[in-house]
Amino acid sequence: TSPVRRGTTLEVRLVPYGRDQRLLIARDTTRTERLETMRRDFVSNVSHELKTPLTVIYGVADEMRDELAAKEPEWAQPIQLLHEQAQRMQTLVQDLLMLSRLETAAPSPEQWPVDVGNLLDKLCAESRALSGDREHQIELEAEPGLQIYGSESELRSAFSNLLSNAVRYTPDGGKIRVRWFSDANGAYGVVEDTGIGIPQEHINRLTERFYRVDKGRSNATGGTGLGLAIVKHVMQRHAGRLHIKSTPDKGSEFMLVFPRRVISGRSIY
Ligand code: ADP
């Protein structure tokens, strides 16, 4: 009815109205989109600005730990604390940068065949190292040569977040099972653990930035609160979905579902 100004963003929906009519609903989302862009730019700029000073702080803390802490035992504890916190901030800034790249980069990632089974093999080895004395049993079953078109670095980041969560939220000695397989509908990556689980009412909100079921526990385990938000964005960029199933005190299952059309065939090895 009223003229729309140039540069306006409209969200348009057609909904059934009465028996054989349709209603066209147009919503002006210009302001919300502008605010969203400002938020993204702000987070991205702040993270960039923090990156260099943090690298310096972490580097100095690292040197102090090696040099000073050995000579002056009374400094060992504060230096260790400084080192840990600098490392934590670095991880947070890296995750923030990753997330803003995923939000702003062109919709389709690099499209090369990625051998996800191979990738998972390396990630499982890294997770065993991360688990260390906590002795989790980490098992992988992968369909040989099953490849999908996508971005290897983004897929690595998604699976690595799921695996590090499984290690962090599963008591010592617990079992973590990783699977990679396909059927007529698509390819599936599953990370299953026998950990603390997640109460049902939290499941829908887990992929929001900084959403945590238990903030104290998450901080203690060294999480940034951005892992599952990253996984969700990677899946959107691969036309896929994330499904989460969990039972408190029993364990959780995170399934990445890729549509049939991104499967690139099977390699011969
Ligand atoms: P965080 O860095 O806090 O782990 P994530 O975005 O990766 O952030 O996860 C969000 C929240 O989901 C976590 O704080 C935790 O409460 C819950 N969560 C994620 N993975 C698991 C898991 N495997 N088992 C139990 N809880 C989990």
Short mmCIF file of C-alpha atoms and ligand atoms in Angstrom, two decimals:
data_model
loop_
_atom_site.label_atom_id
_atom_site.label_comp_id
_atom_site.label_asym_id
_atom_site.label_seq_id
_atom_site.Cartn_x
_atom_site.Cartn_y
_atom_site.Cartn_z
CA THR A 1 0.00 0.00 0.00
CA SER A 2 2.75 2.50 0.89
CA PRO A 3 5.80 3.03 -1.35
CA VAL A 4 8.96 1.21 -0.25
CA ARG A 5 12.13 3.27 -0.04
CA ARG A 6 15.23 2.22 -1.98
CA GLY A 7 17.61 0.00 0.01
CA THR A 8 14.84 -1.40 2.18
CA THR A 9 15.03 -5.11 3.05
CA LEU A 10 11.70 -6.87 3.10
CA GLU A 11 10.93 -10.32 4.38
CA VAL A 12 7.98 -11.59 2.37
CA ARG A 13 5.75 -14.55 3.20
CA LEU A 14 2.73 -15.97 1.42
CA VAL A 15 0.28 -17.67 3.79
CA PRO A 16 -3.02 -19.47 3.09
CA TYR A 17 -6.01 -17.23 3.80
CA GLY A 18 -9.53 -18.58 3.75
CA ARG A 19 -10.38 -21.34 1.30
CA ASP A 20 -8.69 -20.27 -1.92
CA GLN A 21 -6.97 -17.02 -1.10
CA ARG A 22 -3.45 -16.14 -0.09
CA LEU A 23 -2.24 -13.37 2.16
CA LEU A 24 1.05 -11.62 1.36
CA ILE A 25 2.84 -10.51 4.52
CA ALA A 26 5.80 -8.15 4.10
CA ARG A 27 7.95 -7.17 7.06
CA ASP A 28 10.51 -4.38 6.92
CA THR A 29 13.71 -5.94 8.35
CA THR A 30 16.09 -3.13 7.28
CA ARG A 31 16.77 -1.96 10.82
CA THR A 32 17.24 -5.44 12.33
CA GLU A 33 19.63 -6.39 9.52
CA ARG A 34 21.61 -3.17 9.93
CA LEU A 35 21.94 -3.79 13.67
CA GLU A 36 22.98 -7.41 13.02
CA THR A 37 25.68 -6.26 10.58
CA MET A 38 26.92 -3.70 13.11
CA ARG A 39 27.07 -6.39 15.81
CA ARG A 40 29.02 -8.73 13.52
CA ASP A 41 31.46 -6.03 12.44
CA PHE A 42 31.98 -4.91 16.02
CA VAL A 43 32.76 -8.45 17.28
CA SER A 44 35.03 -9.06 14.32
CA ASN A 45 36.96 -5.77 14.77
CA VAL A 46 37.39 -6.22 18.52
CA SER A 47 38.62 -9.80 18.02
CA HIS A 48 41.14 -8.63 15.40
CA GLU A 49 42.41 -5.87 17.69
CA LEU A 50 42.81 -8.31 20.59
CA LYS A 51 44.68 -10.91 18.56
CA THR A 52 48.12 -9.23 18.44
CA PRO A 53 48.39 -8.07 22.08
CA LEU A 54 47.19 -11.49 23.22
CA THR A 55 49.80 -13.27 21.14
CA VAL A 56 52.44 -11.12 22.84
CA ILE A 57 51.04 -11.74 26.35
CA TYR A 58 50.85 -15.49 25.70
CA GLY A 59 54.38 -15.54 24.26
CA VAL A 60 55.81 -13.70 27.30
CA ALA A 61 53.86 -15.96 29.71
CA ASP A 62 55.27 -18.98 27.88
CA GLU A 63 58.82 -17.71 28.22
CA MET A 64 58.32 -16.81 31.88
CA ARG A 65 57.03 -20.30 32.55
CA ASP A 66 60.11 -21.85 30.99
CA GLU A 67 62.70 -19.46 32.41
CA LEU A 68 61.55 -17.67 35.56
CA ALA A 69 59.28 -20.30 37.16
CA ALA A 70 62.14 -22.81 37.30
CA LYS A 71 64.49 -20.34 39.03
CA GLU A 72 61.98 -18.68 41.36
CA PRO A 73 59.58 -21.36 42.71
CA GLU A 74 57.34 -18.78 44.46
CA TRP A 75 56.48 -17.40 41.00
CA ALA A 76 55.57 -20.77 39.52
CA GLN A 77 51.89 -20.65 40.50
CA PRO A 78 51.06 -17.06 39.41
CA ILE A 79 52.93 -17.61 36.14
CA GLN A 80 51.00 -20.82 35.51
CA LEU A 81 47.75 -18.92 36.11
CA LEU A 82 48.81 -16.14 33.74
CA HIS A 83 49.74 -18.73 31.11
CA GLU A 84 46.42 -20.60 31.39
CA GLN A 85 44.30 -17.45 31.23
CA ALA A 86 46.23 -16.05 28.27
CA GLN A 87 45.72 -19.35 26.47
CA ARG A 88 42.02 -19.30 27.28
CA MET A 89 41.63 -15.79 25.90
CA GLN A 90 43.50 -16.79 22.77
CA THR A 91 41.13 -19.70 22.18
CA LEU A 92 38.16 -17.40 22.74
CA VAL A 93 39.45 -14.83 20.24
CA GLN A 94 40.19 -17.58 17.67
CA ASP A 95 36.64 -18.95 18.08
CA LEU A 96 35.12 -15.45 17.75
CA LEU A 97 37.10 -14.83 14.57
CA MET A 98 36.12 -18.21 13.17
CA LEU A 99 32.46 -17.54 13.90
CA SER A 100 32.47 -14.09 12.30
CA ARG A 101 34.23 -15.53 9.21
CA LEU A 102 31.56 -18.24 8.96
CA GLU A 103 28.80 -15.65 9.32
CA THR A 104 30.14 -13.23 6.74
CA ALA A 105 31.97 -15.36 4.15
CA ALA A 106 30.28 -16.25 0.85
CA PRO A 107 27.57 -18.88 1.39
CA SER A 108 29.37 -21.75 -0.28
CA PRO A 109 32.71 -22.95 1.17
CA GLU A 110 35.63 -24.35 -0.89
CA GLN A 111 34.21 -27.31 -2.77
CA TRP A 112 36.82 -30.06 -2.78
CA PRO A 113 36.20 -33.70 -1.97
CA VAL A 114 37.07 -34.20 1.68
CA ASP A 115 37.82 -37.67 2.99
CA VAL A 116 36.07 -37.25 6.32
CA GLY A 117 37.11 -40.72 7.56
CA ASN A 118 40.76 -39.72 7.20
CA LEU A 119 40.12 -36.43 8.92
CA LEU A 120 38.33 -38.19 11.80
CA ASP A 121 41.22 -40.61 12.15
CA LYS A 122 43.59 -37.68 12.80
CA LEU A 123 41.12 -35.90 15.07
CA CYS A 124 40.57 -39.05 17.15
CA ALA A 125 44.35 -39.38 17.60
CA GLU A 126 44.48 -35.74 18.77
CA SER A 127 41.58 -36.37 21.16
CA ARG A 128 43.35 -39.38 22.67
CA ALA A 129 46.31 -37.10 23.32
CA LEU A 130 43.99 -34.44 24.79
CA SER A 131 42.37 -37.05 27.05
CA GLY A 132 45.84 -38.17 28.27
CA ASP A 133 45.67 -39.49 31.85
CA ARG A 134 41.88 -39.29 31.73
CA GLU A 135 42.01 -42.42 29.60
CA HIS A 136 38.87 -42.13 27.52
CA GLN A 137 38.31 -44.98 25.06
CA ILE A 138 37.93 -43.27 21.71
CA GLU A 139 36.79 -45.52 18.86
CA LEU A 140 36.26 -44.72 15.19
CA GLU A 141 34.21 -46.63 12.61
CA ALA A 142 34.40 -45.00 9.19
CA GLU A 143 33.09 -46.08 5.81
CA PRO A 144 36.28 -46.31 3.73
CA GLY A 145 36.73 -43.57 1.14
CA LEU A 146 33.38 -41.87 1.75
CA GLN A 147 33.99 -38.27 0.68
CA ILE A 148 31.87 -35.14 0.58
CA TYR A 149 32.33 -31.81 -1.21
CA GLY A 150 33.07 -29.07 1.24
CA SER A 151 35.67 -27.15 3.17
CA GLU A 152 38.19 -29.36 4.96
CA SER A 153 39.10 -26.63 7.49
CA GLU A 154 35.46 -25.97 8.36
CA LEU A 155 34.64 -29.68 8.68
CA ARG A 156 37.73 -30.15 10.83
CA SER A 157 36.58 -27.36 13.09
CA ALA A 158 33.05 -28.80 13.42
CA PHE A 159 34.20 -32.34 14.26
CA SER A 160 37.00 -31.13 16.49
CA ASN A 161 34.52 -29.10 18.57
CA LEU A 162 32.25 -32.14 18.95
CA LEU A 163 35.16 -34.36 19.94
CA SER A 164 36.63 -31.92 22.43
CA ASN A 165 33.17 -31.50 24.02
CA ALA A 166 32.82 -35.29 24.25
CA VAL A 167 36.19 -35.50 26.04
CA ARG A 168 35.44 -32.55 28.31
CA TYR A 169 31.95 -33.66 29.34
CA THR A 170 32.68 -37.38 29.79
CA PRO A 171 34.13 -38.67 33.07
CA ASP A 172 37.57 -40.29 33.05
CA GLY A 173 37.68 -43.69 31.36
CA GLY A 174 34.35 -43.07 29.55
CA LYS A 175 33.67 -44.22 26.04
CA ILE A 176 33.51 -42.00 22.95
CA ARG A 177 32.33 -43.55 19.69
CA VAL A 178 32.76 -41.76 16.38
CA ARG A 179 31.03 -42.95 13.20
CA TRP A 180 31.09 -41.85 9.56
CA PHE A 181 28.73 -43.61 7.15
CA SER A 182 26.19 -43.11 4.39
CA ASP A 183 22.83 -44.44 3.20
CA ALA A 184 20.48 -43.64 0.31
CA ASN A 185 19.65 -40.22 1.80
CA GLY A 186 23.03 -38.82 2.74
CA ALA A 187 26.20 -39.02 4.81
CA TYR A 188 26.31 -39.00 8.59
CA GLY A 189 28.98 -38.07 11.13
CA VAL A 190 28.16 -39.10 14.69
CA VAL A 191 30.01 -38.36 17.93
CA GLU A 192 28.54 -40.29 20.84
CA ASP A 193 29.71 -40.21 24.46
CA THR A 194 28.89 -41.79 27.81
CA GLY A 195 29.18 -38.45 29.59
CA ILE A 196 27.15 -36.21 31.87
CA GLY A 197 24.40 -35.64 29.26
CA ILE A 198 22.17 -32.61 28.79
CA PRO A 199 18.68 -32.04 30.22
CA GLN A 200 16.04 -31.93 27.45
CA GLU A 201 14.99 -28.30 28.06
CA HIS A 202 18.46 -27.02 27.09
CA ILE A 203 18.88 -28.93 23.84
CA ASN A 204 17.22 -26.40 21.52
CA ARG A 205 19.37 -23.55 22.79
CA LEU A 206 22.82 -25.20 22.75
CA THR A 207 23.86 -23.67 19.42
CA GLU A 208 23.33 -20.08 20.64
CA ARG A 209 26.55 -18.20 21.23
CA PHE A 210 27.74 -18.51 24.85
CA TYR A 211 24.81 -20.69 25.87
CA ARG A 212 25.90 -23.13 28.55
CA VAL A 213 23.96 -25.69 30.52
CA ASP A 214 26.15 -25.15 33.53
CA LYS A 215 28.42 -22.13 33.32
CA GLY A 216 30.64 -23.16 36.24
CA ARG A 217 31.31 -26.60 34.81
CA SER A 218 31.88 -25.29 31.30
CA ASN A 219 34.41 -22.69 32.50
CA ALA A 220 36.21 -25.28 34.57
CA THR A 221 36.59 -27.53 31.54
CA GLY A 222 38.00 -24.70 29.44
CA GLY A 223 35.14 -24.15 26.99
CA THR A 224 34.50 -20.87 25.18
CA GLY A 225 30.74 -21.36 24.77
CA LEU A 226 31.08 -20.95 20.99
CA GLY A 227 31.78 -24.54 19.89
CA LEU A 228 28.26 -25.60 18.95
CA ALA A 229 27.49 -22.21 17.35
CA ILE A 230 30.48 -22.88 15.07
CA VAL A 231 29.20 -26.41 14.31
CA LYS A 232 25.76 -25.02 13.41
CA HIS A 233 27.21 -22.46 10.99
CA VAL A 234 29.51 -25.02 9.34
CA MET A 235 26.51 -27.29 8.80
CA GLN A 236 24.44 -24.47 7.30
CA ARG A 237 27.29 -23.81 4.86
CA HIS A 238 27.31 -27.50 3.85
CA ALA A 239 23.53 -27.70 3.36
CA GLY A 240 23.46 -30.03 6.36
CA ARG A 241 21.90 -30.23 9.80
CA LEU A 242 22.93 -30.94 13.39
CA HIS A 243 20.82 -33.32 15.50
CA ILE A 244 21.36 -33.63 19.23
CA LYS A 245 20.07 -36.44 21.45
CA SER A 246 20.97 -36.70 25.09
CA THR A 247 20.06 -38.33 28.38
CA PRO A 248 21.36 -36.80 31.62
CA ASP A 249 23.93 -39.02 33.36
CA LYS A 250 23.93 -41.44 30.43
CA GLY A 251 25.46 -39.59 27.50
CA SER A 252 24.93 -37.56 24.35
CA GLU A 253 24.88 -38.06 20.62
CA PHE A 254 25.68 -35.31 18.13
CA MET A 255 24.86 -36.18 14.54
CA LEU A 256 25.91 -34.17 11.50
CA VAL A 257 23.65 -34.94 8.53
CA PHE A 258 24.83 -34.13 4.99
CA PRO A 259 22.46 -34.39 2.01
CA ARG A 260 23.09 -37.02 -0.66
CA ARG A 261 24.06 -34.39 -3.23
CA VAL A 262 27.26 -33.35 -1.39
CA ILE A 263 28.64 -36.91 -1.48
CA SER A 264 31.46 -36.97 -4.00
CA GLY A 265 31.69 -40.71 -4.51
CA ARG A 266 34.13 -43.14 -3.02
CA SER A 267 37.87 -43.02 -3.47
CA ILE A 268 39.61 -46.24 -4.44
CA TYR A 269 41.83 -46.64 -1.37
P1 ADP B 1 31.45 -24.93 25.61
O1 ADP B 1 32.70 -24.30 25.13
O2 ADP B 1 30.88 -24.27 26.83
O3 ADP B 1 31.56 -26.40 25.70
P2 ADP B 1 29.71 -25.38 23.32
O4 ADP B 1 29.00 -24.41 22.44
O5 ADP B 1 30.66 -26.32 22.69
O6 ADP B 1 30.39 -24.54 24.46
O7 ADP B 1 28.61 -26.21 24.08
C1 ADP B 1 27.51 -25.54 24.72
C2 ADP B 1 27.09 -26.28 25.98
O8 ADP B 1 26.52 -27.55 25.62
C3 ADP B 1 28.23 -26.62 26.91
O9 ADP B 1 28.49 -25.55 27.81
C4 ADP B 1 27.70 -27.84 27.65
O10 ADP B 1 26.86 -27.43 28.72
C5 ADP B 1 26.82 -28.52 26.61
N1 ADP B 1 27.51 -29.65 25.92
C6 ADP B 1 28.12 -29.63 24.72
N2 ADP B 1 28.60 -30.84 24.38
C7 ADP B 1 28.27 -31.67 25.40
C8 ADP B 1 28.48 -33.07 25.65
N3 ADP B 1 29.10 -33.86 24.78
N4 ADP B 1 27.99 -33.56 26.82
C9 ADP B 1 27.33 -32.77 27.71
N5 ADP B 1 27.11 -31.45 27.53
C10 ADP B 1 27.56 -30.90 26.40
#
